[in-house]
Coordinates of C-alpha atoms and ligand atoms in Angstrom, one line a residue:
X192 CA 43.2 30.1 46.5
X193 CA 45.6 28.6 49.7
X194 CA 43.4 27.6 52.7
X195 CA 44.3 29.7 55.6
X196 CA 42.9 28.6 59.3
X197 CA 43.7 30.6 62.2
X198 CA 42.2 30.6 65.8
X199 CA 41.6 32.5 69.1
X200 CA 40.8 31.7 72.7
X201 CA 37.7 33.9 74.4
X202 CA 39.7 33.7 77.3
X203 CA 39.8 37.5 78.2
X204 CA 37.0 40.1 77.8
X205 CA 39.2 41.9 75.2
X206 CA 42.1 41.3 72.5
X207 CA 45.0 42.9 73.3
X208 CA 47.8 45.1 71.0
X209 CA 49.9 41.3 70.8
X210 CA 46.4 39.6 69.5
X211 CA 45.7 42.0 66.7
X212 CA 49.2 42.6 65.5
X213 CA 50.7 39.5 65.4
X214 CA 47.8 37.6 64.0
X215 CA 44.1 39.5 63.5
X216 CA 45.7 41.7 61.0
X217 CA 47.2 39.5 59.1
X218 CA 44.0 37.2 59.2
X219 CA 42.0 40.9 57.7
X220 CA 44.8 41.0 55.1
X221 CA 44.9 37.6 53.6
X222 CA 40.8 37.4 53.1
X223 CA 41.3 38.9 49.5
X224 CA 43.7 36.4 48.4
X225 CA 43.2 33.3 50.3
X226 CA 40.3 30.9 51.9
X227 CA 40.3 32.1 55.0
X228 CA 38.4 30.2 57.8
X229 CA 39.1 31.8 61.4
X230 CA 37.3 30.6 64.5
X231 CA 36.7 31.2 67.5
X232 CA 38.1 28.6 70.0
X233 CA 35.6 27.9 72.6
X234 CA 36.8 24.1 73.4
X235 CA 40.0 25.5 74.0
X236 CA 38.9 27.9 76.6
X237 CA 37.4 25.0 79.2
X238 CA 41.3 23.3 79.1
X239 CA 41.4 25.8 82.3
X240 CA 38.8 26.3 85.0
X241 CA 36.1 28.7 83.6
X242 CA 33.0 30.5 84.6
X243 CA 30.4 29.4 82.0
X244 CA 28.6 33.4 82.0
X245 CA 31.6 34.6 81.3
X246 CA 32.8 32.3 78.4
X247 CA 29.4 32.8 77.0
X248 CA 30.1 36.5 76.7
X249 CA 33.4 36.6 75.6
X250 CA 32.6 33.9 72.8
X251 CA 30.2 36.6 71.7
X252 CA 32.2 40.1 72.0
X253 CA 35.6 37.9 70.9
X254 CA 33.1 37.5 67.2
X255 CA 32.3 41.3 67.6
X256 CA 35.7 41.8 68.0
X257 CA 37.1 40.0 64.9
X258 CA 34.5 41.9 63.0
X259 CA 35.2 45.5 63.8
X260 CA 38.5 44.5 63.4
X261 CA 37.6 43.9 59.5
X262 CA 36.9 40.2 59.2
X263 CA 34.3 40.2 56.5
X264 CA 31.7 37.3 56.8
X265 CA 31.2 37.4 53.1
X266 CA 34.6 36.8 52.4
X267 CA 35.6 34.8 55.3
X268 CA 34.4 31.7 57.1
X269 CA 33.6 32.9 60.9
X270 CA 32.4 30.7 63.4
X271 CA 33.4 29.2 66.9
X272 CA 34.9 25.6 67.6
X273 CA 31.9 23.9 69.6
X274 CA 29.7 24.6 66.4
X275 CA 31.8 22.3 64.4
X276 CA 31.7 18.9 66.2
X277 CA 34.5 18.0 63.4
X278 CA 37.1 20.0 65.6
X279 CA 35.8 17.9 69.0
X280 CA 36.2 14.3 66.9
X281 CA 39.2 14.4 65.0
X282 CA 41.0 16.3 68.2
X283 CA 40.6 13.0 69.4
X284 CA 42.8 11.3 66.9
X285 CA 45.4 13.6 67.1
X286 CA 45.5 12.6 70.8
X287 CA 46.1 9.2 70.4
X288 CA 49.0 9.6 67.8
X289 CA 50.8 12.3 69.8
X290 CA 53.3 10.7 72.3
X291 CA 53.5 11.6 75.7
X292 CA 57.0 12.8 75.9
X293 CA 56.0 15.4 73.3
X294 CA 53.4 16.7 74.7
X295 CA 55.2 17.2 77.7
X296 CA 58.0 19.7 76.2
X297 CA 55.2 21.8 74.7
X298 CA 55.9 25.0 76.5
X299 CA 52.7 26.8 76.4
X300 CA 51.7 23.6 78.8
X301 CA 54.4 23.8 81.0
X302 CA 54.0 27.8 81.7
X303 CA 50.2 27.3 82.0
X304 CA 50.4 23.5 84.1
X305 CA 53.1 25.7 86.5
X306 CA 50.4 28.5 87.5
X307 CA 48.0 25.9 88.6
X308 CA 47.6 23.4 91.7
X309 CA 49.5 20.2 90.1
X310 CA 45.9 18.3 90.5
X311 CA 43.8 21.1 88.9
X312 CA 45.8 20.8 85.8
X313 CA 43.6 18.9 83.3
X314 CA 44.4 16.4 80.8
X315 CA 42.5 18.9 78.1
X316 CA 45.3 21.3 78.9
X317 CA 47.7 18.8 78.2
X318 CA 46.3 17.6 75.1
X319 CA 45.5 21.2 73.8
X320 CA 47.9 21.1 71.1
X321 CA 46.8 18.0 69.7
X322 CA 43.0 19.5 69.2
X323 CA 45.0 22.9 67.9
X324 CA 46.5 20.3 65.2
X325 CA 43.0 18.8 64.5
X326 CA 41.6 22.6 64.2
X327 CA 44.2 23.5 61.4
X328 CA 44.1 19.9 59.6
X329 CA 40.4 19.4 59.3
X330 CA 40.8 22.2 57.0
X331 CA 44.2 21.2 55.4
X332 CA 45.2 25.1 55.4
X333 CA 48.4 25.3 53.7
X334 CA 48.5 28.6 55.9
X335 CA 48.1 29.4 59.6
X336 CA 49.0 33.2 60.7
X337 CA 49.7 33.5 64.4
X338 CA 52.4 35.4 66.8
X339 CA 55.8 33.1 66.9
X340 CA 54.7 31.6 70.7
X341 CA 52.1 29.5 68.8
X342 CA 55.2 28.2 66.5
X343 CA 55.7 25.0 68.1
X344 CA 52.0 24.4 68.3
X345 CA 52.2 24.9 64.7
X346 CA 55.4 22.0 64.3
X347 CA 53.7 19.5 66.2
X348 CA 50.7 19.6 64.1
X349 CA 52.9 19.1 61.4
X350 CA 54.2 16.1 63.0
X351 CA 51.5 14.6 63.3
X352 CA 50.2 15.1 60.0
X353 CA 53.1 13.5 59.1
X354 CA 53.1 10.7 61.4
X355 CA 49.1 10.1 60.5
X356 CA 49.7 10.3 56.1
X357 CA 52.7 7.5 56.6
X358 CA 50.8 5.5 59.3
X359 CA 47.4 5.3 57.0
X360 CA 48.0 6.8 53.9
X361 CA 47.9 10.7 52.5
X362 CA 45.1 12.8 54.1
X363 CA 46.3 15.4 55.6
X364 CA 48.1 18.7 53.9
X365 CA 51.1 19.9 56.0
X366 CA 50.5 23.5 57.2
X367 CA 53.1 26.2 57.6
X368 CA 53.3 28.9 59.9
X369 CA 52.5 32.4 58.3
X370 CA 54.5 34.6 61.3
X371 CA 55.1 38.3 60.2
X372 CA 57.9 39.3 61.4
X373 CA 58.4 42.6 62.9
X374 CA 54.7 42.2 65.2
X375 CA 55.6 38.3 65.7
X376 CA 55.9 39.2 69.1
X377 CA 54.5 42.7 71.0
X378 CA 56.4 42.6 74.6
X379 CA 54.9 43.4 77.9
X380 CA 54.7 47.1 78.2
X381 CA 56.4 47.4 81.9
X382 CA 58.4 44.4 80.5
X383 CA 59.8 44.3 77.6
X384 CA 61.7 40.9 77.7
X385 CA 58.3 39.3 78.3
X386 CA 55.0 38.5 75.6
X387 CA 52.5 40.6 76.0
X388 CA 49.9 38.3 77.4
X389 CA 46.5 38.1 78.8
X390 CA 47.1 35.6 81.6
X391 CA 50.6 36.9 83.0
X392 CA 51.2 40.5 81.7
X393 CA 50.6 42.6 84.6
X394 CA 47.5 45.3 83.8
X395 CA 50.2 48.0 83.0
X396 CA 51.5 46.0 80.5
X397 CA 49.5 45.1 78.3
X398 CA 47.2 47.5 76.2
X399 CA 44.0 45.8 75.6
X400 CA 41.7 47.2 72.7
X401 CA 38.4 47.5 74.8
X402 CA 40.1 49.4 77.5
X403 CA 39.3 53.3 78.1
X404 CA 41.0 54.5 75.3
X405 CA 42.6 57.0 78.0
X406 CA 44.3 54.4 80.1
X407 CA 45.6 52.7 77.0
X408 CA 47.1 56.1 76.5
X409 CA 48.4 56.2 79.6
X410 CA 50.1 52.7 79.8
X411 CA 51.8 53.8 76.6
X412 CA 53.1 57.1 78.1
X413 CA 54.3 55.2 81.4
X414 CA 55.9 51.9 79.3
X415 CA 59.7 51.1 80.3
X416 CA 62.0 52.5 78.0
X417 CA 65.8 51.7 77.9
X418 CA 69.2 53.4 78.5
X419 CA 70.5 55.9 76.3
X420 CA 68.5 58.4 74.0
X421 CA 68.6 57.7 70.2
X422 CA 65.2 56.0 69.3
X423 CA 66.2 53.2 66.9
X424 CA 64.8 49.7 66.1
X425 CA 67.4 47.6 67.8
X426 CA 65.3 44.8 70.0
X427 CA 68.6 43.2 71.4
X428 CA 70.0 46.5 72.9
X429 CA 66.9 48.4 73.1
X430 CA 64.2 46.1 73.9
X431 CA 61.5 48.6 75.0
X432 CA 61.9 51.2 72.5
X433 CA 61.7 48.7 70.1
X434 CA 58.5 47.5 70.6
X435 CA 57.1 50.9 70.7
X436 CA 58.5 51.3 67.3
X437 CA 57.3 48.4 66.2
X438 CA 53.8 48.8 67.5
X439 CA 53.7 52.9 65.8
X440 CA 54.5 50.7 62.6
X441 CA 52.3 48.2 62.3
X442 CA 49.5 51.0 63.5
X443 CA 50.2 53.7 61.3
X444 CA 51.0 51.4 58.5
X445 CA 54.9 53.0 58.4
X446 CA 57.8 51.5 57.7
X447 CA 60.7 50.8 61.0
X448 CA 63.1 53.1 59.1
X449 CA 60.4 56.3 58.1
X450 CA 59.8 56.2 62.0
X451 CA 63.8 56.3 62.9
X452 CA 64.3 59.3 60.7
X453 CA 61.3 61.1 61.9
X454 CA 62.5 60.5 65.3
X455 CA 65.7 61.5 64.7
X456 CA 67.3 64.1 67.5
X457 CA 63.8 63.7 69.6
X458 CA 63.5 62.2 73.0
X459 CA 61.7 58.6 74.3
X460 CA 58.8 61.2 75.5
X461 CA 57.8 62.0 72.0
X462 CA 57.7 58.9 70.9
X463 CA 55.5 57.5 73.4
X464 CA 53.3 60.1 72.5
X465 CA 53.3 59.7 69.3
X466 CA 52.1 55.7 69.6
X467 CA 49.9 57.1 72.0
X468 CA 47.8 59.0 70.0
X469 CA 48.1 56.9 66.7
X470 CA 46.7 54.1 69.1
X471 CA 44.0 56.1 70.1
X472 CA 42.9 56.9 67.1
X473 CA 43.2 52.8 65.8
X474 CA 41.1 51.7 69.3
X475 CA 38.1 54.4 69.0
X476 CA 36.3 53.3 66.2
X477 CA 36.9 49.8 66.7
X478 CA 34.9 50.1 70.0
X479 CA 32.0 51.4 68.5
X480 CA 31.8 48.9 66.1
X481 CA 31.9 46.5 68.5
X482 CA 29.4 47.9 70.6
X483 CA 27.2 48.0 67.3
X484 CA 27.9 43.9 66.8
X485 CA 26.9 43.4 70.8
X486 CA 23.5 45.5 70.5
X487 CA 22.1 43.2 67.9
X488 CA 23.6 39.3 69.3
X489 CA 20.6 37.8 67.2
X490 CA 22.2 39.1 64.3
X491 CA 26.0 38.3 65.3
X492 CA 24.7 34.3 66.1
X493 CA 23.6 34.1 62.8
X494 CA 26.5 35.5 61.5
X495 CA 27.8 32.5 63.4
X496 CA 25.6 30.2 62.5
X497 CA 26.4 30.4 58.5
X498 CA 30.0 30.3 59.0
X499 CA 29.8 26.9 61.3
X500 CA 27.9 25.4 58.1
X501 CA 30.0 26.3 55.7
X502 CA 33.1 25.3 58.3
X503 CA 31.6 21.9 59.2
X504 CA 31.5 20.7 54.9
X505 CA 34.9 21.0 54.7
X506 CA 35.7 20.0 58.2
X507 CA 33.4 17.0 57.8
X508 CA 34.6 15.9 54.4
X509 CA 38.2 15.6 56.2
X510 CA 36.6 13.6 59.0
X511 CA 34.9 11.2 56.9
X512 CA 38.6 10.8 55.1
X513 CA 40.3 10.2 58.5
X514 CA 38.1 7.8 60.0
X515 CA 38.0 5.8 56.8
X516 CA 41.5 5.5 56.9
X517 CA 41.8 4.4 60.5
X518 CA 39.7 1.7 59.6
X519 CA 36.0 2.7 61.1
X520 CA 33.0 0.8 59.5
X521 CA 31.3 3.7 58.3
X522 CA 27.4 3.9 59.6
X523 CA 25.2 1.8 57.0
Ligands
TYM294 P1 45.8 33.0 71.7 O1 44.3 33.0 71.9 O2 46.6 32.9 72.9 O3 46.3 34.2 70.8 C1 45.7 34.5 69.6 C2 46.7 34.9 68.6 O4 47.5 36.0 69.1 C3 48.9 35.8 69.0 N1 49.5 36.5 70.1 C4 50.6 37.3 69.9 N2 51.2 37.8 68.8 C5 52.2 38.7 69.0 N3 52.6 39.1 70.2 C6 52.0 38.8 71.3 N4 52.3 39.3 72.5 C7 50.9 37.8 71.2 N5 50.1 37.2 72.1 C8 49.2 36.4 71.4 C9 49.0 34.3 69.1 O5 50.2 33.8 68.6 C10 47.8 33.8 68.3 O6 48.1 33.8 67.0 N6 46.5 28.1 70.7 C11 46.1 29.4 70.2 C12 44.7 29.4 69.6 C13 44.4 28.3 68.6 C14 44.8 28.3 67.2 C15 44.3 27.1 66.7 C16 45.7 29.1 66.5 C17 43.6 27.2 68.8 N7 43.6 26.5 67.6 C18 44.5 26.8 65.3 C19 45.9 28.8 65.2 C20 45.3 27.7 64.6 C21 46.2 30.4 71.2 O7 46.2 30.1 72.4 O8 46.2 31.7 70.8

């Protein structure tokens, strides 16, 4: 079976619609057919300043999460970064092969770097990508599904397994990006030309699945819509109606053209109803499950706890590769 590796920051007290669509459910699909190893990534949450309670928390219900969404433990490996030392140590590496120029035109760094004081932005933030690259190549995934703004994350790493196999000799596998494409990007709510996001969407925007199941119902029924009246999937001309579409799709598991015809002769007003109450329905359960996961965090940790062992074998049979390569006397 392909290796698949796929992370998530606990950065937010909930997913949001643009999390689960454009990767989490493709991470529940591809546990049947692939190695799947999916983390949670905890290092990659202190690259910004942090409160230490709150990461703690959202480490935990960001687990919950991934579970009520339908990751299976059995099936796949579940565990969070800091458990796995592996991710910490070979991160390193992957720093000092990637060059400073191209670390620079990453542009996840420069949106985040430009929200911050110029001396509060850390050199963790700007080497993020190259512990991203060691996250996916400690497992030497052939497959990593994420939402197209993590695709130039996902060249880099390439890059550098590239640059590290011709420097010292094969090790690492050369991932590829597993982007779906009609949820590879879920757009702002109030505006639709921008990624829904947790750390610029404004709180109309963006539809997180913990919310009140009634104000994520209500965001829907307010989102911008565009000129005109025929509801069809068109996200040049009709940006906003677009993404509605596209999220009813994903959610009700309907094909972009079944949802034109049904909508055929009605108004935007129907269709943001429609998503409304199809989201509803999706958000509902998934909240009590997780609420079910928090009530028993003994339980959830050792959840956890198995996944980091069976993470760290592979991630440390990698290491052990790496570092012999590089040319570090192995302890006697
Ligand atoms: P993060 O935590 O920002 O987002 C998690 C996943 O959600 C996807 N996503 C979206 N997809 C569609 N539409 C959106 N509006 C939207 N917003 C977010 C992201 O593409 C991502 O797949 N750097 C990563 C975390 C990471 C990682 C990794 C991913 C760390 N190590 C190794 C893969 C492999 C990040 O910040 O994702």
């Amino acid at each position: 079976r392909p290796r698949v590796l796929s992370g998530i920051q606990p950065t937010a007290d909930s997913f949001h619609l643009g999390n689960y669509l454009g990767a989490i459910r493709q991470w529940v699909a591809m546990q049947d057919t692939h190695d799947t190893f999916y983390c949670v990534v905890d290092l990659h949450a202190i690259t910004v300043e942090h409160d230490p309670k709150l990461l703690r928390r959202r480490t935990r219900v960001s687990a919950a999460q991934l579970l009520a969404l339908g990751i299976d433990p059995e099936r796949a490996t579940l565990f969070v970064q800091s458990h796995v030392p592996e991710h910490a140590q070979l991160g390193w590496v992957m720093q000092c092969l990637t060059g400073f120029g191209e670390a620079s035109r990453m542009t996840q760094f420069k949106d985040k770097s430009a929200k911050q004081q110029t001396d509060r932005v850390s050199l963790g933030l700007f080497g993020y990508p190259a512990l991203q690259a060691a996250d996916i190549l400690a497992y030497q995934a052939a497959y990593v599904p994420v939402g197209e703004d993590q695709r130039q994350h996902l060249e880099l790493t390439r890059d550098l397994a590239q640059r590290f196999n011709s420097r010292f000799g094969r090790t690492f596998r050369l991932p590829e990006p597993y982007i779906v494409k009609d949820a590879a990007k879920i757009y702002d709510l109030q505006d639709p030309s921008a990624k829904m996001s947790k750390s610029s969407s404004a709180p109309g925007g963006i539809v997180d699945l913990l919310d009140d199941p009634k104000v994520s119902a209500k965001k829907v029924r307010s989102a911008v819509t565009d000129t005109g009246r025929e509801i069809v999937y068109d996200p040049e001309a009709k940006p906003g109606v677009s993404n509605l579409l596209a999220i009813y799709s994903a959610l009700a598991g309907r094909p972009l053209a079944a949802l034109e015809a049904e909508f055929d002769g009605k108004g935007y007003g129907d269709l943001k109803k429609a998503v409304a109450e199809v989201l509803v329905e999706f958000v509902t359960p998934i909240q009590e499950r997780v609420r079910g996961y928090l009530d028993d965090p003994a339980e959830l940790d050792k959840v956890l706890a198995r996944g980091a062992e069976r993470a760290r074998e592979v991630a440390s049979r990698t290491l052990a590769r790496a570092y012999d390569r590089l040319g570090f006397v192995a302890p006697a």
